[in-house]
Amino acid sequence: AASGDERRALALRAAAACGEARAPAPGLVHYQFLDGASGFAAWCCEGEAWLLAERPAEAAAAFEEALRERPGIPAALLGLAEARLEAGDPAGALRLLEPRLGEEPDGWVLAAAAARALGAPADARALLRRARERTGRGFGAPHRAGRMAALGAALGEGPR
């Protein structure tokens, strides 16, 4: 597994590649060769890469572009909420998350992290338990499984 610095460097390269793939090239229609290289999916992929590179402002911008194309799609809303959380706006993240907590664990993990950041550890533990109940459905963004484990450790919950 890559170290934190290696992961950030790889994520930066991935974000740059996503942007490059979206850029128009004279005489070439890129989406003929790279399915998902344009539009909603491309913006979401780029946003995820910026998140992993620990660049929340760029991630937020990518997820906002995705939402302009397809408003209300959970993957982009969760990404935007995570970007806001990472940018130091846990209340803004929670406002996005609360009406959209569903069956997947991702939103619950992010809500737990936001609650912890807002100084509400009991709420964070309760939200984390809800996330753990849903892990059988899998994560929309795999890095959130690691986030859940780290949050559990920080809250004294231990691995489950």
Coordinates of C-alpha atoms in Angstrom, one line a residue:
A1 CA 0.0 0.0 0.0
A2 CA 1.1 3.5 -0.8
S3 CA 2.2 5.8 2.0
G4 CA 0.3 9.1 2.6
D5 CA 2.8 11.1 0.5
E6 CA 2.8 8.5 -2.3
R7 CA -1.0 8.3 -2.3
R8 CA -1.2 12.1 -2.5
A9 CA 1.2 12.2 -5.4
L10 CA -0.6 9.5 -7.3
A11 CA -3.9 11.2 -6.6
L12 CA -2.5 14.5 -8.0
R13 CA -1.4 12.7 -11.2
A14 CA -4.9 11.1 -11.5
A15 CA -6.6 14.5 -11.0
A16 CA -4.4 16.0 -13.7
A17 CA -5.1 13.1 -16.0
C18 CA -8.8 13.5 -15.5
G19 CA -8.6 17.2 -16.4
E20 CA -6.4 16.4 -19.4
A21 CA -8.8 13.7 -20.7
R22 CA -11.7 16.2 -20.5
A23 CA -9.8 18.9 -22.5
P24 CA -10.8 19.2 -26.1
A25 CA -8.2 18.1 -28.7
P26 CA -8.3 19.3 -32.3
G27 CA -9.6 16.6 -34.5
L28 CA -10.2 14.1 -31.7
V29 CA -13.4 13.3 -29.9
H30 CA -12.0 12.0 -26.6
Y31 CA -15.0 10.2 -25.4
Q32 CA -14.9 7.9 -28.4
F33 CA -11.8 6.4 -26.8
L34 CA -12.3 7.0 -23.1
D35 CA -15.7 6.1 -21.9
G36 CA -16.6 8.5 -19.1
A37 CA -13.9 11.0 -19.9
S38 CA -16.4 13.8 -20.2
G39 CA -19.5 14.9 -18.3
F40 CA -20.8 13.9 -15.0
A41 CA -18.7 10.7 -14.5
A42 CA -15.5 12.6 -15.4
W43 CA -16.2 15.4 -12.9
C44 CA -16.9 12.8 -10.2
C45 CA -13.7 10.9 -10.9
E46 CA -11.7 14.1 -10.8
G47 CA -13.4 15.2 -7.6
E48 CA -12.4 11.8 -6.0
A49 CA -8.8 12.2 -7.1
W50 CA -8.7 15.7 -5.7
L51 CA -10.1 14.4 -2.4
L52 CA -7.4 11.7 -2.2
A53 CA -4.8 14.4 -3.0
E54 CA -6.1 16.4 0.0
R55 CA -7.1 19.3 -2.2
P56 CA -10.7 20.0 -1.0
A57 CA -11.2 23.3 -3.0
E58 CA -10.4 21.6 -6.3
A59 CA -12.6 18.6 -5.3
A60 CA -15.5 20.8 -4.4
A61 CA -15.2 22.6 -7.8
A62 CA -15.3 19.3 -9.6
F63 CA -18.3 18.0 -7.7
E64 CA -20.1 21.3 -8.2
E65 CA -19.6 20.9 -12.0
A66 CA -20.9 17.3 -11.8
L67 CA -24.0 18.6 -10.0
R68 CA -24.6 21.3 -12.6
E69 CA -24.9 18.5 -15.2
R70 CA -26.9 16.1 -13.0
P71 CA -28.4 17.8 -10.0
G72 CA -29.1 15.7 -6.9
I73 CA -27.1 12.7 -7.8
P74 CA -25.9 11.1 -4.5
A75 CA -22.3 10.4 -5.6
A76 CA -21.6 14.0 -6.4
L77 CA -23.4 15.3 -3.3
L78 CA -21.4 13.0 -1.0
G79 CA -18.2 14.1 -2.7
L80 CA -19.1 17.7 -2.3
A81 CA -20.0 17.1 1.4
E82 CA -16.7 15.4 1.9
A83 CA -14.8 18.3 0.3
R84 CA -16.6 20.8 2.5
L85 CA -15.7 18.6 5.6
E86 CA -12.1 18.5 4.5
A87 CA -12.1 22.3 3.9
G88 CA -13.1 22.9 7.5
D89 CA -16.9 23.4 7.0
P90 CA -18.4 20.4 8.9
A91 CA -21.7 22.3 9.4
G92 CA -22.0 22.8 5.6
A93 CA -21.1 19.1 5.0
L94 CA -23.8 18.1 7.5
R95 CA -26.4 20.3 5.8
L96 CA -25.8 18.4 2.6
L97 CA -25.7 15.0 4.2
E98 CA -28.7 15.0 6.6
P99 CA -31.5 14.8 4.0
R100 CA -29.6 12.2 2.0
L101 CA -28.6 9.6 4.6
G102 CA -29.5 6.3 3.0
E103 CA -28.7 2.7 2.9
E104 CA -25.0 3.0 1.9
P105 CA -22.5 3.7 4.6
D106 CA -20.7 6.6 2.9
G107 CA -23.1 9.4 4.1
W108 CA -23.2 8.0 7.6
V109 CA -19.4 7.9 7.9
L110 CA -19.1 11.5 6.6
A111 CA -21.9 12.7 9.0
A112 CA -20.1 11.0 11.9
A113 CA -16.9 12.8 10.9
A114 CA -18.8 16.1 10.7
A115 CA -20.4 15.5 14.1
R116 CA -16.9 14.8 15.6
A117 CA -15.5 18.0 14.0
L118 CA -18.4 19.9 15.5
G119 CA -17.6 18.7 19.0
A120 CA -20.4 16.1 19.3
P121 CA -18.6 12.8 20.0
A122 CA -21.7 11.0 21.2
D123 CA -23.6 11.9 18.0
A124 CA -20.5 10.9 16.0
R125 CA -20.5 7.4 17.7
A126 CA -24.2 6.9 17.0
L127 CA -23.7 7.9 13.3
L128 CA -20.7 5.6 13.1
R129 CA -22.7 2.7 14.4
R130 CA -25.3 3.4 11.7
A131 CA -22.5 3.4 9.1
R132 CA -21.2 0.1 10.4
E133 CA -24.7 -1.5 10.1
R134 CA -24.6 -0.6 6.4
T135 CA -21.1 -1.8 5.4
G136 CA -22.5 -5.0 3.8
R137 CA -23.8 -2.8 1.0
G138 CA -20.2 -1.6 0.2
F139 CA -18.9 1.9 -0.1
G140 CA -19.5 4.2 -3.1
A141 CA -16.0 5.6 -2.6
P142 CA -13.6 2.9 -1.2
H143 CA -11.4 5.4 0.7
R144 CA -14.4 6.0 3.0
A145 CA -13.9 2.5 4.5
G146 CA -10.5 3.7 5.8
R147 CA -12.0 6.9 7.0
M148 CA -14.5 4.8 9.0
A149 CA -11.8 2.8 10.6
A150 CA -9.7 5.9 11.5
L151 CA -12.8 7.6 12.9
G152 CA -13.7 4.6 15.0
A153 CA -10.2 4.6 16.4
A154 CA -10.3 8.3 17.1
L155 CA -13.7 7.9 18.9
G156 CA -12.4 4.9 20.9
E157 CA -14.7 2.5 19.1
G158 CA -12.0 0.2 17.8
P159 CA -12.3 -1.8 14.6
R160 CA -15.4 -3.8 13.8

